[in-house]
PDB file of N, CA and C in Angstrom:
ATOM      1  N   ASP T   2     245.126   7.761 233.684  1.00 42.00           N
ATOM      2  CA  ASP T   2     245.295   8.360 232.371  1.00 42.00           C
ATOM      3  C   ASP T   2     246.021   7.392 231.442  1.00 42.00           C
ATOM      4  N   GLY T   3     245.681   7.461 230.171  1.00 44.00           N
ATOM      5  CA  GLY T   3     246.298   6.597 229.182  1.00 44.00           C
ATOM      6  C   GLY T   3     245.724   6.863 227.815  1.00 44.00           C
ATOM      7  N   VAL T   4     246.035   6.018 226.892  1.00 45.00           N
ATOM      8  CA  VAL T   4     245.570   6.164 225.517  1.00 45.00           C
ATOM      9  C   VAL T   4     244.471   5.147 225.252  1.00 45.00           C
ATOM     10  N   ILE T   5     243.408   5.603 224.637  1.00 51.00           N
ATOM     11  CA  ILE T   5     242.345   4.713 224.191  1.00 51.00           C
ATOM     12  C   ILE T   5     242.445   4.655 222.677  1.00 51.00           C
ATOM     13  N   LEU T   6     242.452   3.459 222.110  1.00 52.00           N
ATOM     14  CA  LEU T   6     242.525   3.299 220.665  1.00 52.00           C
ATOM     15  C   LEU T   6     241.294   2.545 220.193  1.00 52.00           C
ATOM     16  N   HIS T   7     240.570   3.166 219.292  1.00 56.00           N
ATOM     17  CA  HIS T   7     239.402   2.548 218.680  1.00 56.00           C
ATOM     18  C   HIS T   7     239.766   2.222 217.244  1.00 56.00           C
ATOM     19  N   HIS T   8     239.380   1.058 216.762  1.00 55.00           N
ATOM     20  CA  HIS T   8     239.681   0.657 215.387  1.00 55.00           C
ATOM     21  C   HIS T   8     238.460  -0.081 214.850  1.00 55.00           C
ATOM     22  N   VAL T   9     237.890   0.446 213.789  1.00 60.00           N
ATOM     23  CA  VAL T   9     236.663  -0.116 213.249  1.00 60.00           C
ATOM     24  C   VAL T   9     236.750  -0.119 211.730  1.00 60.00           C
ATOM     25  N   LYS T  10     236.135  -1.120 211.079  1.00 59.00           N
ATOM     26  CA  LYS T  10     236.058  -1.173 209.620  1.00 59.00           C
ATOM     27  C   LYS T  10     234.652  -0.778 209.184  1.00 59.00           C
ATOM     28  N   TYR T  11     234.573   0.052 208.139  1.00 58.00           N
ATOM     29  CA  TYR T  11     233.295   0.548 207.636  1.00 58.00           C
ATOM     30  C   TYR T  11     233.215   0.399 206.126  1.00 58.00           C
ATOM     31  N   LEU T  12     232.015   0.157 205.633  1.00 59.00           N
ATOM     32  CA  LEU T  12     231.741   0.311 204.214  1.00 59.00           C
ATOM     33  C   LEU T  12     231.401   1.779 203.967  1.00 59.00           C
ATOM     34  N   VAL T  13     231.855   2.321 202.853  1.00 61.00           N
ATOM     35  CA  VAL T  13     231.655   3.731 202.547  1.00 61.00           C
ATOM     36  C   VAL T  13     230.944   3.843 201.195  1.00 61.00           C
ATOM     37  N   PRO T  14     229.626   3.624 201.153  1.00 65.00           N
ATOM     38  CA  PRO T  14     228.933   3.601 199.868  1.00 65.00           C
ATOM     39  C   PRO T  14     228.787   4.968 199.203  1.00 65.00           C
ATOM     40  N   ASN T  15     228.855   6.054 199.952  1.00 72.00           N
ATOM     41  CA  ASN T  15     228.618   7.389 199.392  1.00 72.00           C
ATOM     42  C   ASN T  15     229.859   8.276 199.368  1.00 72.00           C
ATOM     43  N   ASN T  16     231.035   7.703 199.505  1.00 81.00           N
ATOM     44  CA  ASN T  16     232.314   8.412 199.439  1.00 81.00           C
ATOM     45  C   ASN T  16     232.512   9.437 200.555  1.00 81.00           C
ATOM     46  N   PHE T  17     231.818   9.271 201.666  1.00 83.00           N
ATOM     47  CA  PHE T  17     232.084  10.093 202.839  1.00 83.00           C
ATOM     48  C   PHE T  17     231.865   9.254 204.080  1.00 83.00           C
ATOM     49  N   ILE T  18     232.421   9.742 205.187  1.00 84.00           N
ATOM     50  CA  ILE T  18     232.216   9.068 206.473  1.00 84.00           C
ATOM     51  C   ILE T  18     232.113  10.136 207.546  1.00 84.00           C
ATOM     52  N   GLU T  19     231.271   9.888 208.530  1.00 87.00           N
ATOM     53  CA  GLU T  19     231.141  10.766 209.684  1.00 87.00           C
ATOM     54  C   GLU T  19     231.668  10.022 210.902  1.00 87.00           C
ATOM     55  N   ILE T  20     232.401  10.726 211.733  1.00 88.00           N
ATOM     56  CA  ILE T  20     232.926  10.149 212.972  1.00 88.00           C
ATOM     57  C   ILE T  20     232.405  11.008 214.118  1.00 88.00           C
ATOM     58  N   GLU T  21     231.850  10.367 215.136  1.00 88.00           N
ATOM     59  CA  GLU T  21     231.490  11.044 216.374  1.00 88.00           C
ATOM     60  C   GLU T  21     231.953  10.171 217.523  1.00 88.00           C
ATOM     61  N   LEU T  22     232.712  10.749 218.426  1.00 88.00           N
ATOM     62  CA  LEU T  22     233.260   9.990 219.548  1.00 88.00           C
ATOM     63  C   LEU T  22     232.865  10.666 220.855  1.00 88.00           C
ATOM     64  N   LEU T  23     232.142   9.909 221.680  1.00 86.00           N
ATOM     65  CA  LEU T  23     231.714  10.380 222.996  1.00 86.00           C
ATOM     66  C   LEU T  23     232.247   9.417 224.043  1.00 86.00           C
ATOM     67  N   ASP T  24     232.538   9.935 225.240  1.00 85.00           N
ATOM     68  CA  ASP T  24     232.993   9.042 226.301  1.00 85.00           C
ATOM     69  C   ASP T  24     231.777   8.382 226.960  1.00 85.00           C
ATOM     70  N   GLU T  25     232.021   7.627 228.022  1.00 83.00           N
ATOM     71  CA  GLU T  25     230.949   6.875 228.677  1.00 83.00           C
ATOM     72  C   GLU T  25     229.885   7.779 229.301  1.00 83.00           C
ATOM     73  N   ASP T  26     230.202   9.073 229.497  1.00 87.00           N
ATOM     74  CA  ASP T  26     229.237  10.033 230.039  1.00 87.00           C
ATOM     75  C   ASP T  26     228.636  10.907 228.947  1.00 87.00           C
ATOM     76  N   ASP T  27     228.818  10.509 227.665  1.00 86.00           N
ATOM     77  CA  ASP T  27     228.337  11.252 226.500  1.00 86.00           C
ATOM     78  C   ASP T  27     228.991  12.624 226.342  1.00 86.00           C
ATOM     79  N   VAL T  28     230.207  12.758 226.832  1.00 89.00           N
ATOM     80  CA  VAL T  28     230.982  13.981 226.650  1.00 89.00           C
ATOM     81  C   VAL T  28     231.848  13.798 225.396  1.00 89.00           C
ATOM     82  N   PRO T  29     231.827  14.784 224.475  1.00 90.00           N
ATOM     83  CA  PRO T  29     232.618  14.658 223.250  1.00 90.00           C
ATOM     84  C   PRO T  29     234.109  14.521 223.527  1.00 90.00           C
ATOM     85  N   GLU T  30     234.775  13.675 222.739  1.00 91.00           N
ATOM     86  CA  GLU T  30     236.226  13.475 222.826  1.00 91.00           C
ATOM     87  C   GLU T  30     236.908  14.451 221.859  1.00 91.00           C
ATOM     88  N   ALA T  31     236.849  15.728 222.185  1.00 93.00           N
ATOM     89  CA  ALA T  31     237.428  16.772 221.340  1.00 93.00           C
ATOM     90  C   ALA T  31     238.929  16.582 221.205  1.00 93.00           C
ATOM     91  N   GLY T  32     239.427  16.784 219.991  1.00 94.00           N
ATOM     92  CA  GLY T  32     240.861  16.723 219.743  1.00 94.00           C
ATOM     93  C   GLY T  32     241.430  15.334 219.547  1.00 94.00           C
ATOM     94  N   ALA T  33     240.600  14.292 219.627  1.00 93.00           N
ATOM     95  CA  ALA T  33     241.105  12.936 219.394  1.00 93.00           C
ATOM     96  C   ALA T  33     241.582  12.825 217.952  1.00 93.00           C
ATOM     97  N   SER T  34     242.685  12.139 217.746  1.00 95.00           N
ATOM     98  CA  SER T  34     243.236  11.956 216.402  1.00 95.00           C
ATOM     99  C   SER T  34     242.584  10.766 215.713  1.00 95.00           C
ATOM    100  N   TYR T  35     242.387  10.888 214.393  1.00 94.00           N
ATOM    101  CA  TYR T  35     241.863   9.758 213.627  1.00 94.00           C
ATOM    102  C   TYR T  35     242.688   9.543 212.371  1.00 94.00           C
ATOM    103  N   GLN T  36     242.691   8.318 211.914  1.00 94.00           N
ATOM    104  CA  GLN T  36     243.306   7.931 210.645  1.00 94.00           C
ATOM    105  C   GLN T  36     242.330   7.037 209.911  1.00 94.00           C
ATOM    106  N   ILE T  37     242.233   7.229 208.603  1.00 92.00           N
ATOM    107  CA  ILE T  37     241.395   6.379 207.765  1.00 92.00           C
ATOM    108  C   ILE T  37     242.308   5.686 206.769  1.00 92.00           C
ATOM    109  N   LEU T  38     242.254   4.348 206.766  1.00 91.00           N
ATOM    110  CA  LEU T  38     243.105   3.537 205.899  1.00 91.00           C
ATOM    111  C   LEU T  38     242.232   2.811 204.884  1.00 91.00           C
ATOM    112  N   ASN T  39     242.751   2.681 203.642  1.00 88.00           N
ATOM    113  CA  ASN T  39     242.024   1.895 202.638  1.00 88.00           C
ATOM    114  C   ASN T  39     242.301   0.411 202.840  1.00 88.00           C
ATOM    115  N   LYS T  40     241.764  -0.416 201.970  1.00 86.00           N
ATOM    116  CA  LYS T  40     241.893  -1.873 202.115  1.00 86.00           C
ATOM    117  C   LYS T  40     243.347  -2.338 202.065  1.00 86.00           C
ATOM    118  N   GLU T  41     244.192  -1.596 201.371  1.00 90.00           N
ATOM    119  CA  GLU T  41     245.608  -1.952 201.269  1.00 90.00           C
ATOM    120  C   GLU T  41     246.423  -1.436 202.451  1.00 90.00           C
ATOM    121  N   GLY T  42     245.789  -0.719 203.364  1.00 90.00           N
ATOM    122  CA  GLY T  42     246.481  -0.197 204.536  1.00 90.00           C
ATOM    123  C   GLY T  42     247.106   1.162 204.335  1.00 90.00           C
ATOM    124  N   LYS T  43     246.844   1.804 203.194  1.00 93.00           N
ATOM    125  CA  LYS T  43     247.376   3.145 202.913  1.00 93.00           C
ATOM    126  C   LYS T  43     246.470   4.197 203.559  1.00 93.00           C
ATOM    127  N   MET T  44     247.093   5.172 204.247  1.00 94.00           N
ATOM    128  CA  MET T  44     246.319   6.226 204.879  1.00 94.00           C
ATOM    129  C   MET T  44     245.730   7.140 203.798  1.00 94.00           C
ATOM    130  N   VAL T  45     244.412   7.313 203.823  1.00 92.00           N
ATOM    131  CA  VAL T  45     243.743   8.159 202.839  1.00 92.00           C
ATOM    132  C   VAL T  45     243.203   9.443 203.457  1.00 92.00           C
ATOM    133  N   ALA T  46     243.150   9.520 204.777  1.00 94.00           N
ATOM    134  CA  ALA T  46     242.725  10.740 205.473  1.00 94.00           C
ATOM    135  C   ALA T  46     243.175  10.650 206.923  1.00 94.00           C
ATOM    136  N   HIS T  47     243.359  11.818 207.527  1.00 96.00           N
ATOM    137  CA  HIS T  47     243.693  11.876 208.952  1.00 96.00           C
ATOM    138  C   HIS T  47     243.355  13.265 209.463  1.00 96.00           C
ATOM    139  N   GLY T  48     243.265  13.395 210.770  1.00 96.00           N
ATOM    140  CA  GLY T  48     242.978  14.691 211.363  1.00 96.00           C
ATOM    141  C   GLY T  48     242.627  14.552 212.825  1.00 96.00           C
ATOM    142  N   LYS T  49     241.996  15.597 213.347  1.00 96.00           N
ATOM    143  CA  LYS T  49     241.557  15.615 214.742  1.00 96.00           C
ATOM    144  C   LYS T  49     240.064  15.935 214.779  1.00 96.00           C
ATOM    145  N   LEU T  50     239.378  15.353 215.749  1.00 95.00           N
ATOM    146  CA  LEU T  50     237.961  15.621 215.931  1.00 95.00           C
ATOM    147  C   LEU T  50     237.770  17.037 216.466  1.00 95.00           C
ATOM    148  N   ASP T  51     236.669  17.680 216.080  1.00 96.00           N
ATOM    149  CA  ASP T  51     236.410  19.050 216.524  1.00 96.00           C
ATOM    150  C   ASP T  51     235.947  19.080 217.981  1.00 96.00           C
ATOM    151  N   GLU T  52     235.521  20.245 218.451  1.00 96.00           N
ATOM    152  CA  GLU T  52     235.137  20.411 219.855  1.00 96.00           C
ATOM    153  C   GLU T  52     233.917  19.570 220.228  1.00 96.00           C
ATOM    154  N   ASP T  53     233.167  19.103 219.219  1.00 94.00           N
ATOM    155  CA  ASP T  53     232.011  18.236 219.467  1.00 94.00           C
ATOM    156  C   ASP T  53     232.359  16.758 219.312  1.00 94.00           C
ATOM    157  N   GLY T  54     233.658  16.448 219.165  1.00 92.00           N
ATOM    158  CA  GLY T  54     234.071  15.060 218.971  1.00 92.00           C
ATOM    159  C   GLY T  54     233.647  14.523 217.619  1.00 92.00           C
ATOM    160  N   TYR T  55     233.607  15.389 216.612  1.00 93.00           N
ATOM    161  CA  TYR T  55     233.011  15.061 215.314  1.00 93.00           C
ATOM    162  C   TYR T  55     233.965  15.388 214.165  1.00 93.00           C
ATOM    163  N   ALA T  56     233.878  14.599 213.114  1.00 93.00           N
ATOM    164  CA  ALA T  56     234.582  14.886 211.861  1.00 93.00           C
ATOM    165  C   ALA T  56     233.740  14.351 210.708  1.00 93.00           C
ATOM    166  N   TYR T  57     233.735  15.088 209.612  1.00 90.00           N
ATOM    167  CA  TYR T  57     233.071  14.679 208.379  1.00 90.00           C
ATOM    168  C   TYR T  57     234.138  14.648 207.304  1.00 90.00           C
ATOM    169  N   ILE T  58     234.359  13.482 206.727  1.00 89.00           N
ATOM    170  CA  ILE T  58     235.418  13.313 205.730  1.00 89.00           C
ATOM    171  C   ILE T  58     234.751  12.902 204.431  1.00 89.00           C
ATOM    172  N   GLU T  59     234.952  13.687 203.375  1.00 86.00           N
ATOM    173  CA  GLU T  59     234.343  13.357 202.089  1.00 86.00           C
ATOM    174  C   GLU T  59     235.422  13.145 201.038  1.00 86.00           C
ATOM    175  N   GLY T  60     235.022  12.671 199.902  1.00 84.00           N
ATOM    176  CA  GLY T  60     235.952  12.443 198.808  1.00 84.00           C
ATOM    177  C   GLY T  60     236.718  11.134 198.914  1.00 84.00           C
ATOM    178  N   LEU T  61     236.217  10.197 199.714  1.00 84.00           N
ATOM    179  CA  LEU T  61     236.880   8.905 199.835  1.00 84.00           C
ATOM    180  C   LEU T  61     236.578   8.073 198.595  1.00 84.00           C
ATOM    181  N   GLU T  62     237.602   7.558 197.969  1.00 81.00           N
ATOM    182  CA  GLU T  62     237.427   6.783 196.747  1.00 81.00           C
ATOM    183  C   GLU T  62     237.248   5.293 197.011  1.00 81.00           C
ATOM    184  N   ASP T  63     237.586   4.839 198.194  1.00 74.00           N
ATOM    185  CA  ASP T  63     237.479   3.419 198.536  1.00 74.00           C
ATOM    186  C   ASP T  63     236.115   3.126 199.133  1.00 74.00           C
ATOM    187  N   THR T  64     235.601   1.929 198.865  1.00 74.00           N
ATOM    188  CA  THR T  64     234.298   1.559 199.402  1.00 74.00           C
ATOM    189  C   THR T  64     234.390   0.876 200.759  1.00 74.00           C
ATOM    190  N   GLY T  65     235.554   0.483 201.178  1.00 79.00           N
ATOM    191  CA  GLY T  65     235.743  -0.116 202.493  1.00 79.00           C
ATOM    192  C   GLY T  65     236.989   0.475 203.129  1.00 79.00           C
ATOM    193  N   VAL T  66     236.852   1.007 204.329  1.00 85.00           N
ATOM    194  CA  VAL T  66     237.989   1.632 205.004  1.00 85.00           C
ATOM    195  C   VAL T  66     238.049   1.166 206.449  1.00 85.00           C
ATOM    196  N   SER T  67     239.209   1.361 207.060  1.00 88.00           N
ATOM    197  CA  SER T  67     239.400   1.155 208.492  1.00 88.00           C
ATOM    198  C   SER T  67     239.597   2.518 209.135  1.00 88.00           C
ATOM    199  N   VAL T  68     238.975   2.718 210.274  1.00 89.00           N
ATOM    200  CA  VAL T  68     239.102   3.968 211.006  1.00 89.00           C
ATOM    201  C   VAL T  68     239.761   3.674 212.348  1.00 89.00           C
ATOM    202  N   SER T  69     240.842   4.388 212.634  1.00 90.00           N
ATOM    203  CA  SER T  69     241.501   4.285 213.938  1.00 90.00           C
ATOM    204  C   SER T  69     241.415   5.629 214.625  1.00 90.00           C
ATOM    205  N   ILE T  70     241.015   5.602 215.887  1.00 89.00           N
ATOM    206  CA  ILE T  70     240.889   6.841 216.675  1.00 89.00           C
ATOM    207  C   ILE T  70     241.673   6.648 217.963  1.00 89.00           C
ATOM    208  N   SER T  71     242.520   7.616 218.264  1.00 86.00           N
ATOM    209  CA  SER T  71     243.236   7.553 219.538  1.00 86.00           C
ATOM    210  C   SER T  71     242.975   8.837 220.299  1.00 86.00           C
ATOM    211  N   SER T  72     242.770   8.690 221.594  1.00 70.00           N
ATOM    212  CA  SER T  72     242.542   9.834 222.453  1.00 70.00           C
ATOM    213  C   SER T  72     243.283   9.636 223.756  1.00 70.00           C
ATOM    214  N   TYR T  73     243.597  10.730 224.410  1.00 58.00           N
ATOM    215  CA  TYR T  73     244.296  10.659 225.685  1.00 58.00           C
ATOM    216  C   TYR T  73     243.287  10.867 226.805  1.00 58.00           C
ATOM    217  N   LYS T  74     243.337   9.967 227.772  1.00 56.00           N
ATOM    218  CA  LYS T  74     242.463  10.055 228.939  1.00 56.00           C
ATOM    219  C   LYS T  74     243.281  10.347 230.151  1.00 56.00           C
TER     220      LYS T  74
END
């Protein structure tokens, strides 16, 4: 058991982003925490993935963001 941290940079052309996190067996990582940072490193959104390992975040004003996801294994 431990913490898995995913960190990825995305372009956001339509002011929204979808996150889906599945483990190596395609099982959703429900409850994993995420943070979305703008180019300056300021957090613009955060939350937890739903029971399907999914989140839809809209209203992002930045065109490039970093997404960090942490989950407990």
